[in-house]
Short mmCIF file of C-alpha atoms and ligand atoms in Angstrom, two decimals:
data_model
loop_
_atom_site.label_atom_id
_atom_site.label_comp_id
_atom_site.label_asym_id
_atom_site.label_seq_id
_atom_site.Cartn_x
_atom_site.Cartn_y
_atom_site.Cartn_z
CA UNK W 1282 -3.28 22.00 3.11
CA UNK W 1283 -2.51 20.49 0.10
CA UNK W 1284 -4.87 18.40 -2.18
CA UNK W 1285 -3.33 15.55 -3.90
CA UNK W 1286 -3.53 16.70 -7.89
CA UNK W 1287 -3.63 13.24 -9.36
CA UNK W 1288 -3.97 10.57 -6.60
CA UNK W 1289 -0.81 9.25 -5.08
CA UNK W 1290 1.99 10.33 -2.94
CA UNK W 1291 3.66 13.92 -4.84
CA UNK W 1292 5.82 16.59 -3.07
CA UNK W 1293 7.69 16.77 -0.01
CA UNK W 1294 5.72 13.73 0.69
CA UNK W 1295 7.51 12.08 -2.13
CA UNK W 1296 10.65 13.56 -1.78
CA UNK W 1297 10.92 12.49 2.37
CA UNK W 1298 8.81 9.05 2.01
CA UNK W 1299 12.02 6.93 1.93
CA UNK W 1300 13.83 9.09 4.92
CA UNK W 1301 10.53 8.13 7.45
CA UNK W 1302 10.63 4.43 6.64
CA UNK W 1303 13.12 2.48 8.11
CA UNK W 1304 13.99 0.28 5.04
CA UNK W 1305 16.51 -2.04 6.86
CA UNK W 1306 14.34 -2.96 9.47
CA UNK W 1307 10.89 -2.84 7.49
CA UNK W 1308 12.23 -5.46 4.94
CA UNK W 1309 14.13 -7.33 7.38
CA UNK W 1310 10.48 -7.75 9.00
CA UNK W 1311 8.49 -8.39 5.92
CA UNK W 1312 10.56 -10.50 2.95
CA UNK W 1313 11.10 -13.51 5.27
CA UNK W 1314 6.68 -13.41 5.26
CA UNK W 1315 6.49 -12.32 1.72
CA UNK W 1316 9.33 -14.57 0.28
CA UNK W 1317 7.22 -17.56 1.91
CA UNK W 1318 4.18 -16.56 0.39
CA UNK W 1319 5.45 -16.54 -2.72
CA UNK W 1320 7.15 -19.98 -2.64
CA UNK W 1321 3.86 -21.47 -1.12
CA UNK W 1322 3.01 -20.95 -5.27
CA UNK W 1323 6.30 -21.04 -7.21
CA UNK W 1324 5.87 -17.45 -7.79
CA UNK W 1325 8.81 -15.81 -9.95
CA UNK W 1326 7.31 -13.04 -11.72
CA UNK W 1327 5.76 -10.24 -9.19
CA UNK W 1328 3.77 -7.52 -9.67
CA UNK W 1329 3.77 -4.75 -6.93
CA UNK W 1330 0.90 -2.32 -7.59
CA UNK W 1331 1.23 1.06 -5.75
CA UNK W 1332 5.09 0.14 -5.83
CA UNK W 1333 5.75 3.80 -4.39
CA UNK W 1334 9.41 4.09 -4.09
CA UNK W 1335 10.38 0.52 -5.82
CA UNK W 1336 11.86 -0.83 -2.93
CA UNK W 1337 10.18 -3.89 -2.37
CA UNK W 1338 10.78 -4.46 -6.14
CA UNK W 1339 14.60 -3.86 -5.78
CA UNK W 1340 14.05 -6.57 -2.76
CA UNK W 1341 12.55 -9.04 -5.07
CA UNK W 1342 15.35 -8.45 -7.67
CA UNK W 1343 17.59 -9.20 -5.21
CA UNK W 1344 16.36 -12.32 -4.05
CA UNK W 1345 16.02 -13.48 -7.90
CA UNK W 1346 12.21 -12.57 -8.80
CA UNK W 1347 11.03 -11.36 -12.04
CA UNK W 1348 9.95 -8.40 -10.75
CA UNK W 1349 7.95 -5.11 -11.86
CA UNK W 1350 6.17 -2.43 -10.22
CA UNK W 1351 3.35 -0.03 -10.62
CA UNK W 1352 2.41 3.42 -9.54
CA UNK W 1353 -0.15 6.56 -9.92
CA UNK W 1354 2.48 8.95 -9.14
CA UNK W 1355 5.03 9.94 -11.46
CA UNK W 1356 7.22 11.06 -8.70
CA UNK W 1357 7.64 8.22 -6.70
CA UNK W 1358 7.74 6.37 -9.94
CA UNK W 1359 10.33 8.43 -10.52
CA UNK W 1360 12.41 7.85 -6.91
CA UNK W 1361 11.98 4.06 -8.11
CA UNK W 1362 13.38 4.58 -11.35
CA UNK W 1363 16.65 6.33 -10.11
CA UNK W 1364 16.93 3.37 -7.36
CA UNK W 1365 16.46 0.50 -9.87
CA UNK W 1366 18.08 2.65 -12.84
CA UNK W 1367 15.75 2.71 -15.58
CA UNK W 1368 11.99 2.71 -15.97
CA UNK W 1369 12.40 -0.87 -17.67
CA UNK W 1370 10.21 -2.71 -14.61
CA UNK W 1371 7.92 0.55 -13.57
CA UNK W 1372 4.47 1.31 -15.06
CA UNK W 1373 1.93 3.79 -14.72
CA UNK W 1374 -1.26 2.71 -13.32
CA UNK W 1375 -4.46 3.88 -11.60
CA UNK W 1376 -5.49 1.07 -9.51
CA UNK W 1377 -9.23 0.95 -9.84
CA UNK W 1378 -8.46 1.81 -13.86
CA UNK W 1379 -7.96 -0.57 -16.23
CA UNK W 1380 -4.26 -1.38 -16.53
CA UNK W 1381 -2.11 0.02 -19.17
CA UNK W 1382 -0.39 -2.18 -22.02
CA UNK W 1383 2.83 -2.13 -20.26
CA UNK W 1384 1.67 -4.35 -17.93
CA UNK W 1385 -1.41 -6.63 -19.02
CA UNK W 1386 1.94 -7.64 -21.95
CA UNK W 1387 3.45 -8.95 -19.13
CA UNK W 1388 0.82 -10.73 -17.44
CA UNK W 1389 -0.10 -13.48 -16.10
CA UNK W 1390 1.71 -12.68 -12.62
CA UNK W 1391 2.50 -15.76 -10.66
CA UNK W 1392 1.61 -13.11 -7.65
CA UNK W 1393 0.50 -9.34 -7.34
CA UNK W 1394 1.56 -7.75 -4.11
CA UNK W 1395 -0.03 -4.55 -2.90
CA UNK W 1396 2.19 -3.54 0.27
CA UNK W 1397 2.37 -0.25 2.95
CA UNK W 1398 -1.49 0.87 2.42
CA UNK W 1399 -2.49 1.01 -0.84
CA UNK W 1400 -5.61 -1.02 -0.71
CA UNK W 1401 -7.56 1.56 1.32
CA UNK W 1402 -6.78 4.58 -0.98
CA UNK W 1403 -9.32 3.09 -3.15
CA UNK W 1404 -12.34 4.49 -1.25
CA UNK W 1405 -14.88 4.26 -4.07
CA UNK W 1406 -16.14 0.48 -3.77
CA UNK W 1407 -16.13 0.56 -7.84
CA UNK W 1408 -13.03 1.42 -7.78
CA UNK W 1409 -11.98 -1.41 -5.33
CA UNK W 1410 -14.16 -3.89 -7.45
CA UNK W 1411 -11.79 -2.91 -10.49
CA UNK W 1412 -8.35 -3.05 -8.84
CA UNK W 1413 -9.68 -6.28 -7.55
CA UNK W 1414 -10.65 -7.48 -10.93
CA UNK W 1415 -7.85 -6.37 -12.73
CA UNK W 1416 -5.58 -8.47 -10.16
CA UNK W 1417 -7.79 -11.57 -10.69
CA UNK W 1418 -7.01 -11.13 -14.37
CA UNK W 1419 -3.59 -10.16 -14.31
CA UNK W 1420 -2.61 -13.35 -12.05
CA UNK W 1421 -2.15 -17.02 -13.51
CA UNK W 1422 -4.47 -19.57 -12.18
CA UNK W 1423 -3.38 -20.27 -8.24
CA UNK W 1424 -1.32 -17.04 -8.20
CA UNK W 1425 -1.05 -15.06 -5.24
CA UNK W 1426 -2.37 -12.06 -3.95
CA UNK W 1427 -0.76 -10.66 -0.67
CA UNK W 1428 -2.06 -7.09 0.36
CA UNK W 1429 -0.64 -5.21 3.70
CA UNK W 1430 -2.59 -2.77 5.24
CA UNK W 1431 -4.56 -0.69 7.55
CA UNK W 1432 -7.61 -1.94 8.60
CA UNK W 1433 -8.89 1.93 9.85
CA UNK W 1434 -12.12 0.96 11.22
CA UNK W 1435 -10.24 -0.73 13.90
CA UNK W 1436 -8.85 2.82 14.92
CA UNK W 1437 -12.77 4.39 15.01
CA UNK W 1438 -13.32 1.84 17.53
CA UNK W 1439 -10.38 2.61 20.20
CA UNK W 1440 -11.00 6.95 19.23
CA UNK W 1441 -7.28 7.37 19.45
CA UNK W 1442 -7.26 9.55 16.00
CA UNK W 1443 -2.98 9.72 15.90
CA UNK W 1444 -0.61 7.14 14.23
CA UNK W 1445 2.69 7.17 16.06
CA UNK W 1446 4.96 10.46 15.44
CA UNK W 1447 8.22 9.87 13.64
CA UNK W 1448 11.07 12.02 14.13
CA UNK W 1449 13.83 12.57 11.61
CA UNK W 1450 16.91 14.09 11.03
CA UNK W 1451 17.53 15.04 7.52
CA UNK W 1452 19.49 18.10 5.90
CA UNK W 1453 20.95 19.44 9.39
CA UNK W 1454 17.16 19.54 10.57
CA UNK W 1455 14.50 18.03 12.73
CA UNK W 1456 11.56 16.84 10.55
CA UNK W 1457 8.24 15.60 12.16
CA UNK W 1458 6.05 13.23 10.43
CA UNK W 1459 2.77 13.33 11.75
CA UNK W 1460 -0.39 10.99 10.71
CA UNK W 1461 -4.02 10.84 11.81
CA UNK W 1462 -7.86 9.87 11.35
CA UNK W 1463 -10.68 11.85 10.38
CA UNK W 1464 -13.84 10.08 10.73
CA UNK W 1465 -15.93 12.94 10.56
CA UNK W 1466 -16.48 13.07 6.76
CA UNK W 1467 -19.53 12.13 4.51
CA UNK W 1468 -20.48 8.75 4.62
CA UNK W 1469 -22.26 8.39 0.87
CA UNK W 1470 -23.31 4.53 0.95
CA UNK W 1471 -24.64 2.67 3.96
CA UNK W 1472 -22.28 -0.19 5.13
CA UNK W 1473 -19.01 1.73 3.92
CA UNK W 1474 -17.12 4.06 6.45
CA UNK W 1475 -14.80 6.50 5.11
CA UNK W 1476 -12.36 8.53 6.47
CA UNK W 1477 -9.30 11.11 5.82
CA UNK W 1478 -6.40 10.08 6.56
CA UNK W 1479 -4.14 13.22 7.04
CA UNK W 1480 -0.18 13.17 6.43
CA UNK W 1481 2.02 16.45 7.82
CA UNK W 1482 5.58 16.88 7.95
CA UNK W 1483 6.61 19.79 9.85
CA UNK W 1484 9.94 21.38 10.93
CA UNK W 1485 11.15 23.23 13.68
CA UNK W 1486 13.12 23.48 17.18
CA UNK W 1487 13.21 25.84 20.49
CA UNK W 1488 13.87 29.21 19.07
CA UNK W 1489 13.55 28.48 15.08
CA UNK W 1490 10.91 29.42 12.22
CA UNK W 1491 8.28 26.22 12.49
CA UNK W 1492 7.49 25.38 8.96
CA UNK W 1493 5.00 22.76 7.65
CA UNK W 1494 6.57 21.43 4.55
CA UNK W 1495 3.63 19.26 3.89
CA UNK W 1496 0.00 18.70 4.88
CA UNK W 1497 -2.58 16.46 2.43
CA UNK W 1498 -5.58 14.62 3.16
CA UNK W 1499 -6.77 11.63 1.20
CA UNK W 1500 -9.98 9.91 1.71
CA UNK W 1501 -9.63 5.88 2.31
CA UNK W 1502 -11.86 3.45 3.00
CA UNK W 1503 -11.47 2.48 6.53
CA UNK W 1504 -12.00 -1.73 6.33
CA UNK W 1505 -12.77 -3.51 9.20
CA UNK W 1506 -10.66 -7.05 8.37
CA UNK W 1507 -13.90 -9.44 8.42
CA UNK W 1508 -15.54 -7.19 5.35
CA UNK W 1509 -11.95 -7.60 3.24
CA UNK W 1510 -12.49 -11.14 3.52
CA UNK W 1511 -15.93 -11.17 2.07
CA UNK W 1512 -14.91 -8.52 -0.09
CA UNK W 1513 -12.05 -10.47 -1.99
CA UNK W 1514 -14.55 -13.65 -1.91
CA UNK W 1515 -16.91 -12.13 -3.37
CA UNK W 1516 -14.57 -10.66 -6.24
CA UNK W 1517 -13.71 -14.30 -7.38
CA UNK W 1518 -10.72 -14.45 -5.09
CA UNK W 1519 -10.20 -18.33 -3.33
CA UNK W 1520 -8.49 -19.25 0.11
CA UNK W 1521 -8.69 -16.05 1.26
CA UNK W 1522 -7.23 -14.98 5.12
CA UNK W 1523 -6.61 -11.64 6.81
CA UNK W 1524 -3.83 -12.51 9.06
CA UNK W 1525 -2.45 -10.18 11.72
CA UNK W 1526 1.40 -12.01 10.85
CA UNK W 1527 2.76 -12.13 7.46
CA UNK W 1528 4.44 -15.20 8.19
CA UNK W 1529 1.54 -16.82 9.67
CA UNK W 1530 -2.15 -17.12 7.48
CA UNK W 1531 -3.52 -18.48 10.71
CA UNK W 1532 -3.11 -15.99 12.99
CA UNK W 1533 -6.13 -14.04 13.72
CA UNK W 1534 -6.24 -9.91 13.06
CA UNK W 1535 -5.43 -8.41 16.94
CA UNK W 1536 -5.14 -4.43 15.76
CA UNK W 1537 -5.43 -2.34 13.03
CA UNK W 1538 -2.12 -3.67 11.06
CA UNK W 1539 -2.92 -6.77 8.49
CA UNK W 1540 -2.37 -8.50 5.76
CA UNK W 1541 -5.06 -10.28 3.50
CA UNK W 1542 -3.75 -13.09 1.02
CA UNK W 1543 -5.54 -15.04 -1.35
CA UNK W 1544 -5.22 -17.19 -4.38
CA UNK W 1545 -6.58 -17.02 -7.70
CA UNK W 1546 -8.76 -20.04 -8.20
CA UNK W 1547 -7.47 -22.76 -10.18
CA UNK W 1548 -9.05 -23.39 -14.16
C1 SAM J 1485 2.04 4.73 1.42
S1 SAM J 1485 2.69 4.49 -0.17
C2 SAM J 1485 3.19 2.79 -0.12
C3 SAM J 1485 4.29 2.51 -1.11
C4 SAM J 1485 4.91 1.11 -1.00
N1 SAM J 1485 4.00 0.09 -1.48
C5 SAM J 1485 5.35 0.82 0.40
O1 SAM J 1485 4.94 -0.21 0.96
O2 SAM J 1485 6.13 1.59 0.93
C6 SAM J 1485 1.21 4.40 -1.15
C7 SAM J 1485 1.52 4.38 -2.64
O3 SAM J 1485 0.31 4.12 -3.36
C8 SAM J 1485 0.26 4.96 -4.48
N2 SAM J 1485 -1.15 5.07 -4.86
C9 SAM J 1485 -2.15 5.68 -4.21
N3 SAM J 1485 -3.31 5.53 -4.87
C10 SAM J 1485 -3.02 4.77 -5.96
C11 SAM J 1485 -3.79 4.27 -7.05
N4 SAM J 1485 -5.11 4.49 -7.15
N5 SAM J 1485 -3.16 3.55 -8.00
C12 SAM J 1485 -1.83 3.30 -7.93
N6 SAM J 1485 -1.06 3.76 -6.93
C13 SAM J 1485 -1.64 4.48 -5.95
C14 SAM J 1485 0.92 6.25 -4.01
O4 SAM J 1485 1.37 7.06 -5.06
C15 SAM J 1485 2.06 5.71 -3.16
O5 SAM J 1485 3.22 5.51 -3.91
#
Protein backbone atom coordinates (compact mmCIF):
# COMPACT_ATOMS: atom_id res chain seq x y z
CA UNK A 1 0.00 0.00 0.00
CA UNK A 2 1.11 3.22 -0.63
CA UNK A 3 1.35 6.17 1.89
CA UNK A 4 0.57 9.49 0.55
CA UNK A 5 4.24 11.43 0.77
CA UNK A 6 2.90 14.92 1.09
CA UNK A 7 -0.94 14.91 1.52
CA UNK A 8 -3.02 14.97 -1.60
CA UNK A 9 -3.87 12.86 -4.49
CA UNK A 10 -0.05 11.70 -6.31
CA UNK A 11 0.48 8.66 -8.66
CA UNK A 12 -1.64 6.51 -10.60
CA UNK A 13 -4.21 8.10 -8.48
CA UNK A 14 -3.37 11.34 -10.11
CA UNK A 15 -2.67 10.20 -13.34
CA UNK A 16 -6.40 8.10 -13.63
CA UNK A 17 -8.48 10.71 -11.33
CA UNK A 18 -9.97 12.46 -14.42
CA UNK A 19 -10.67 8.93 -16.40
CA UNK A 20 -13.07 7.69 -13.11
CA UNK A 21 -15.07 10.90 -12.99
CA UNK A 22 -17.54 11.42 -15.39
CA UNK A 23 -16.87 15.17 -16.08
CA UNK A 24 -19.86 15.71 -18.50
CA UNK A 25 -22.32 14.43 -16.34
CA UNK A 26 -20.73 15.54 -12.86
CA UNK A 27 -20.75 19.26 -14.00
CA UNK A 28 -23.85 19.01 -15.85
CA UNK A 29 -25.22 17.98 -12.22
CA UNK A 30 -23.40 20.48 -10.12
CA UNK A 31 -22.78 24.17 -12.01
CA UNK A 32 -26.56 24.75 -12.43
CA UNK A 33 -26.37 24.45 -8.02
CA UNK A 34 -23.07 26.11 -7.82
CA UNK A 35 -23.66 28.88 -10.51
CA UNK A 36 -26.86 29.78 -8.27
CA UNK A 37 -24.99 29.95 -5.26
CA UNK A 38 -22.78 32.16 -6.46
CA UNK A 39 -25.26 34.67 -7.97
CA UNK A 40 -27.32 34.50 -4.64
CA UNK A 41 -23.95 36.97 -3.73
CA UNK A 42 -22.70 38.56 -6.97
CA UNK A 43 -19.78 36.36 -6.73
CA UNK A 44 -17.15 36.85 -9.71
CA UNK A 45 -13.92 36.01 -8.33
CA UNK A 46 -13.76 32.16 -6.99
CA UNK A 47 -11.47 30.43 -5.14
CA UNK A 48 -11.52 26.54 -5.36
CA UNK A 49 -9.29 25.10 -2.61
CA UNK A 50 -8.28 21.42 -3.16
CA UNK A 51 -8.95 22.34 -6.96
CA UNK A 52 -7.46 18.75 -7.85
CA UNK A 53 -7.56 18.53 -11.53
CA UNK A 54 -8.82 22.35 -12.27
CA UNK A 55 -11.87 21.38 -13.73
CA UNK A 56 -14.36 23.10 -11.90
CA UNK A 57 -12.05 26.17 -12.39
CA UNK A 58 -11.99 25.69 -16.24
CA UNK A 59 -16.03 25.51 -15.60
CA UNK A 60 -16.05 28.80 -13.92
CA UNK A 61 -13.83 30.33 -16.70
CA UNK A 62 -16.18 29.29 -18.94
CA UNK A 63 -19.14 30.65 -17.56
CA UNK A 64 -17.18 34.14 -17.08
CA UNK A 65 -15.81 33.90 -13.31
CA UNK A 66 -12.61 35.23 -12.13
CA UNK A 67 -11.46 32.15 -11.25
CA UNK A 68 -8.33 30.45 -9.40
CA UNK A 69 -7.60 27.30 -7.81
CA UNK A 70 -5.58 25.69 -5.12
CA UNK A 71 -3.94 22.42 -4.39
CA UNK A 72 -1.43 20.30 -2.01
CA UNK A 73 -0.38 18.18 -4.78
CA UNK A 74 1.91 19.23 -7.33
CA UNK A 75 0.65 16.62 -9.64
CA UNK A 76 -2.77 17.29 -9.93
CA UNK A 77 -1.73 20.87 -9.87
CA UNK A 78 0.06 19.94 -12.56
CA UNK A 79 -2.99 17.96 -14.67
CA UNK A 80 -4.75 21.49 -14.02
CA UNK A 81 -2.09 23.44 -15.37
CA UNK A 82 -1.84 21.50 -18.76
CA UNK A 83 -5.89 21.72 -18.93
CA UNK A 84 -6.06 25.50 -18.25
CA UNK A 85 -2.47 26.12 -19.92
CA UNK A 86 -0.41 27.85 -17.55
CA UNK A 87 -0.03 27.92 -13.79
CA UNK A 88 -1.31 31.69 -13.96
CA UNK A 89 -4.74 30.76 -11.74
CA UNK A 90 -3.17 27.58 -9.66
CA UNK A 91 -1.48 27.88 -6.22
CA UNK A 92 0.06 25.73 -3.83
CA UNK A 93 -1.63 25.36 -0.61
CA UNK A 94 -1.98 23.16 2.48
CA UNK A 95 -5.40 23.67 3.63
CA UNK A 96 -5.16 23.77 7.37
CA UNK A 97 -1.70 25.99 6.64
CA UNK A 98 -1.66 29.37 6.31
CA UNK A 99 -2.08 30.36 2.68
CA UNK A 100 0.73 31.31 0.50
CA UNK A 101 1.22 34.96 -1.03
CA UNK A 102 -0.09 33.87 -4.29
CA UNK A 103 -3.29 33.78 -3.05
CA UNK A 104 -4.01 36.01 0.17
CA UNK A 105 -2.69 38.95 -3.06
CA UNK A 106 -5.66 38.01 -4.55
CA UNK A 107 -8.05 37.98 -1.86
CA UNK A 108 -10.90 38.96 -0.82
CA UNK A 109 -12.89 36.07 -2.74
CA UNK A 110 -16.46 36.97 -3.40
CA UNK A 111 -16.76 32.93 -2.72
CA UNK A 112 -14.34 29.95 -1.83
CA UNK A 113 -15.58 26.62 -3.04
CA UNK A 114 -14.20 23.39 -1.66
CA UNK A 115 -15.83 20.59 -3.99
CA UNK A 116 -15.47 16.37 -4.40
CA UNK A 117 -14.22 15.73 -0.60
CA UNK A 118 -11.76 17.84 0.45
CA UNK A 119 -13.18 19.04 3.67
CA UNK A 120 -12.81 15.68 5.44
CA UNK A 121 -9.07 15.15 4.54
CA UNK A 122 -8.49 17.59 7.20
CA UNK A 123 -8.81 15.10 10.10
CA UNK A 124 -6.87 17.08 12.71
CA UNK A 125 -9.69 19.52 14.17
CA UNK A 126 -6.71 22.30 14.24
CA UNK A 127 -6.22 21.80 11.09
CA UNK A 128 -9.98 22.19 10.15
CA UNK A 129 -10.13 25.32 12.51
CA UNK A 130 -7.32 26.86 10.15
CA UNK A 131 -8.68 26.00 6.70
CA UNK A 132 -11.82 27.35 8.17
CA UNK A 133 -10.20 30.50 9.28
CA UNK A 134 -8.20 31.10 6.45
CA UNK A 135 -11.56 30.95 4.26
CA UNK A 136 -13.28 33.43 6.64
CA UNK A 137 -10.35 35.71 5.91
CA UNK A 138 -9.80 35.15 2.44
CA UNK A 139 -13.66 35.93 1.59
CA UNK A 140 -15.17 39.60 1.37
CA UNK A 141 -17.85 40.37 3.80
CA UNK A 142 -21.20 38.20 2.66
CA UNK A 143 -19.03 35.97 0.43
CA UNK A 144 -19.78 32.51 -0.01
CA UNK A 145 -18.60 29.39 1.12
CA UNK A 146 -20.02 26.19 -0.64
CA UNK A 147 -18.25 22.84 0.44
CA UNK A 148 -19.38 19.25 -1.14
CA UNK A 149 -18.75 16.33 0.63
CA UNK A 150 -18.92 13.12 2.44
CA UNK A 151 -20.47 13.13 5.53
CA UNK A 152 -18.65 9.41 6.57
CA UNK A 153 -20.23 8.98 9.83
CA UNK A 154 -23.37 8.44 7.99
CA UNK A 155 -21.67 5.25 6.38
CA UNK A 156 -20.56 3.85 10.20
CA UNK A 157 -24.13 3.90 10.84
CA UNK A 158 -25.58 1.66 7.81
CA UNK A 159 -21.85 -0.82 8.21
CA UNK A 160 -21.81 -1.07 4.46
CA UNK A 161 -17.82 -0.24 4.39
CA UNK A 162 -17.73 -0.06 0.12
CA UNK A 163 -18.37 3.08 -2.08
CA UNK A 164 -19.74 1.97 -5.41
CA UNK A 165 -17.07 0.16 -7.85
CA UNK A 166 -16.26 2.01 -11.02
CA UNK A 167 -15.19 0.28 -14.00
CA UNK A 168 -13.06 1.78 -16.73
CA UNK A 169 -11.66 1.26 -19.88
CA UNK A 170 -8.49 3.06 -20.48
CA UNK A 171 -5.25 2.09 -22.57
CA UNK A 172 -6.86 -1.22 -24.18
CA UNK A 173 -7.55 -2.31 -20.42
CA UNK A 174 -10.09 -2.88 -17.73
CA UNK A 175 -9.27 -0.66 -14.68
CA UNK A 176 -11.22 -1.07 -11.33
CA UNK A 177 -11.57 1.71 -8.97
CA UNK A 178 -12.37 0.55 -5.74
CA UNK A 179 -13.18 2.78 -2.43
CA UNK A 180 -13.98 1.92 1.17
CA UNK A 181 -14.23 2.73 5.08
CA UNK A 182 -12.09 1.83 7.80
CA UNK A 183 -13.50 2.69 11.05
CA UNK A 184 -11.34 0.64 12.98
CA UNK A 185 -8.51 3.16 13.60
CA UNK A 186 -7.47 5.23 16.74
CA UNK A 187 -9.87 7.53 17.87
CA UNK A 188 -7.39 10.30 19.75
CA UNK A 189 -10.10 12.96 21.01
CA UNK A 190 -13.53 12.13 22.37
CA UNK A 191 -16.41 13.49 20.15
CA UNK A 192 -14.28 13.13 16.81
CA UNK A 193 -14.53 9.80 14.74
CA UNK A 194 -11.93 9.11 12.31
CA UNK A 195 -11.56 6.84 9.74
CA UNK A 196 -9.37 5.60 6.56
CA UNK A 197 -10.69 5.99 3.71
CA UNK A 198 -8.90 3.53 1.26
CA UNK A 199 -8.58 4.19 -2.68
CA UNK A 200 -7.36 0.99 -5.08
CA UNK A 201 -7.24 0.78 -8.66
CA UNK A 202 -6.61 -2.56 -9.89
CA UNK A 203 -6.36 -4.27 -13.32
CA UNK A 204 -7.08 -7.44 -14.69
CA UNK A 205 -9.47 -9.95 -16.75
CA UNK A 206 -10.21 -13.93 -17.03
CA UNK A 207 -6.87 -15.34 -17.85
CA UNK A 208 -4.50 -12.06 -17.40
CA UNK A 209 -1.73 -10.89 -14.76
CA UNK A 210 -4.08 -8.92 -11.97
CA UNK A 211 -2.11 -5.91 -11.06
CA UNK A 212 -2.92 -3.25 -8.40
CA UNK A 213 -1.66 -0.06 -9.83
CA UNK A 214 -2.62 1.80 -6.77
CA UNK A 215 -3.64 1.32 -3.13
CA UNK A 216 -3.37 4.48 -0.38
CA UNK A 217 -5.10 5.13 2.71
CA UNK A 218 -5.74 8.58 4.10
CA UNK A 219 -7.23 9.28 7.38
CA UNK A 220 -10.47 11.77 7.24
CA UNK A 221 -12.60 12.92 9.59
CA UNK A 222 -15.82 11.19 9.18
CA UNK A 223 -18.58 14.31 9.95
CA UNK A 224 -21.87 13.56 10.76
CA UNK A 225 -23.78 16.78 8.86
CA UNK A 226 -25.40 18.28 12.23
CA UNK A 227 -21.59 18.72 13.81
CA UNK A 228 -20.44 20.67 10.29
CA UNK A 229 -23.09 22.99 11.02
CA UNK A 230 -21.98 23.83 14.48
CA UNK A 231 -18.62 23.49 13.36
CA UNK A 232 -18.67 26.36 10.65
CA UNK A 233 -20.88 28.45 13.33
CA UNK A 234 -18.72 28.24 15.63
CA UNK A 235 -15.69 29.31 13.26
CA UNK A 236 -17.42 32.76 12.63
CA UNK A 237 -19.24 31.44 9.61
CA UNK A 238 -23.21 33.03 9.27
CA UNK A 239 -26.37 31.39 7.54
CA UNK A 240 -24.97 28.29 7.54
CA UNK A 241 -27.03 24.92 5.95
CA UNK A 242 -25.94 21.38 5.10
CA UNK A 243 -28.23 20.60 2.34
CA UNK A 244 -28.56 17.15 0.78
CA UNK A 245 -29.29 19.27 -2.95
CA UNK A 246 -26.97 21.79 -4.23
CA UNK A 247 -29.66 23.57 -5.76
CA UNK A 248 -31.79 23.55 -2.80
CA UNK A 249 -30.33 25.08 0.94
CA UNK A 250 -33.57 23.75 2.33
CA UNK A 251 -33.49 20.39 1.73
CA UNK A 252 -32.59 18.33 4.62
CA UNK A 253 -29.24 15.81 4.52
CA UNK A 254 -31.01 12.09 3.55
CA UNK A 255 -27.41 10.07 3.06
CA UNK A 256 -23.98 10.45 3.28
CA UNK A 257 -23.57 12.95 0.10
CA UNK A 258 -23.86 16.92 1.12
CA UNK A 259 -23.11 20.08 0.72
CA UNK A 260 -22.65 22.79 3.56
CA UNK A 261 -22.85 26.59 2.46
CA UNK A 262 -22.46 29.55 4.39
CA UNK A 263 -21.79 33.21 4.25
CA UNK A 264 -19.24 35.32 5.68
CA UNK A 265 -20.94 37.72 8.02
CA UNK A 266 -21.43 41.11 6.93
CA UNK A 267 -18.97 44.25 8.63
C1 LIG B 1 -10.90 13.84 -4.32
S1 LIG B 1 -9.94 15.16 -4.93
C2 LIG B 1 -11.17 16.37 -5.33
C3 LIG B 1 -10.68 17.32 -6.39
C4 LIG B 1 -11.74 18.29 -6.93
N1 LIG B 1 -12.09 19.30 -5.96
C5 LIG B 1 -12.96 17.55 -7.39
O1 LIG B 1 -14.06 17.87 -6.94
O2 LIG B 1 -12.83 16.66 -8.22
C6 LIG B 1 -9.26 15.83 -3.42
C7 LIG B 1 -8.21 16.89 -3.70
O3 LIG B 1 -7.85 17.52 -2.47
C8 LIG B 1 -6.46 17.68 -2.43
N2 LIG B 1 -6.08 17.79 -1.03
C9 LIG B 1 -6.09 16.85 -0.07
N3 LIG B 1 -5.70 17.36 1.10
C10 LIG B 1 -5.44 18.67 0.88
C11 LIG B 1 -4.99 19.74 1.70
N4 LIG B 1 -4.73 19.59 3.00
N5 LIG B 1 -4.82 20.95 1.13
C12 LIG B 1 -5.08 21.16 -0.19
N6 LIG B 1 -5.50 20.18 -1.01
C13 LIG B 1 -5.69 18.95 -0.48
C14 LIG B 1 -5.92 16.47 -3.18
O4 LIG B 1 -4.60 16.64 -3.65
C15 LIG B 1 -6.92 16.33 -4.30
O5 LIG B 1 -6.56 17.06 -5.43
Amino acid sequence: MQTQPAGGLHGEMSKLYDVFVDWPGRLGREMPGVEALLASVGARKVLDAGCGTGRHVQALLERGFDAHGADVSDEMLANAAALLGGRERLHAWRLGEAPPSSVTTRAPFDAVLSMGNVWPQLADSGAAENAARAFLELLRPEGRLLLGLKALAVRRESGQPYMPLLKRRHDGRALWFVRFVDFDVPQPRAGELLADLHMAIVTGEAGATPQALHHGATRVRAWAPQELRGFFERAGFADVRVHARLEDRDSPPAGEDVYLSAVRPPR
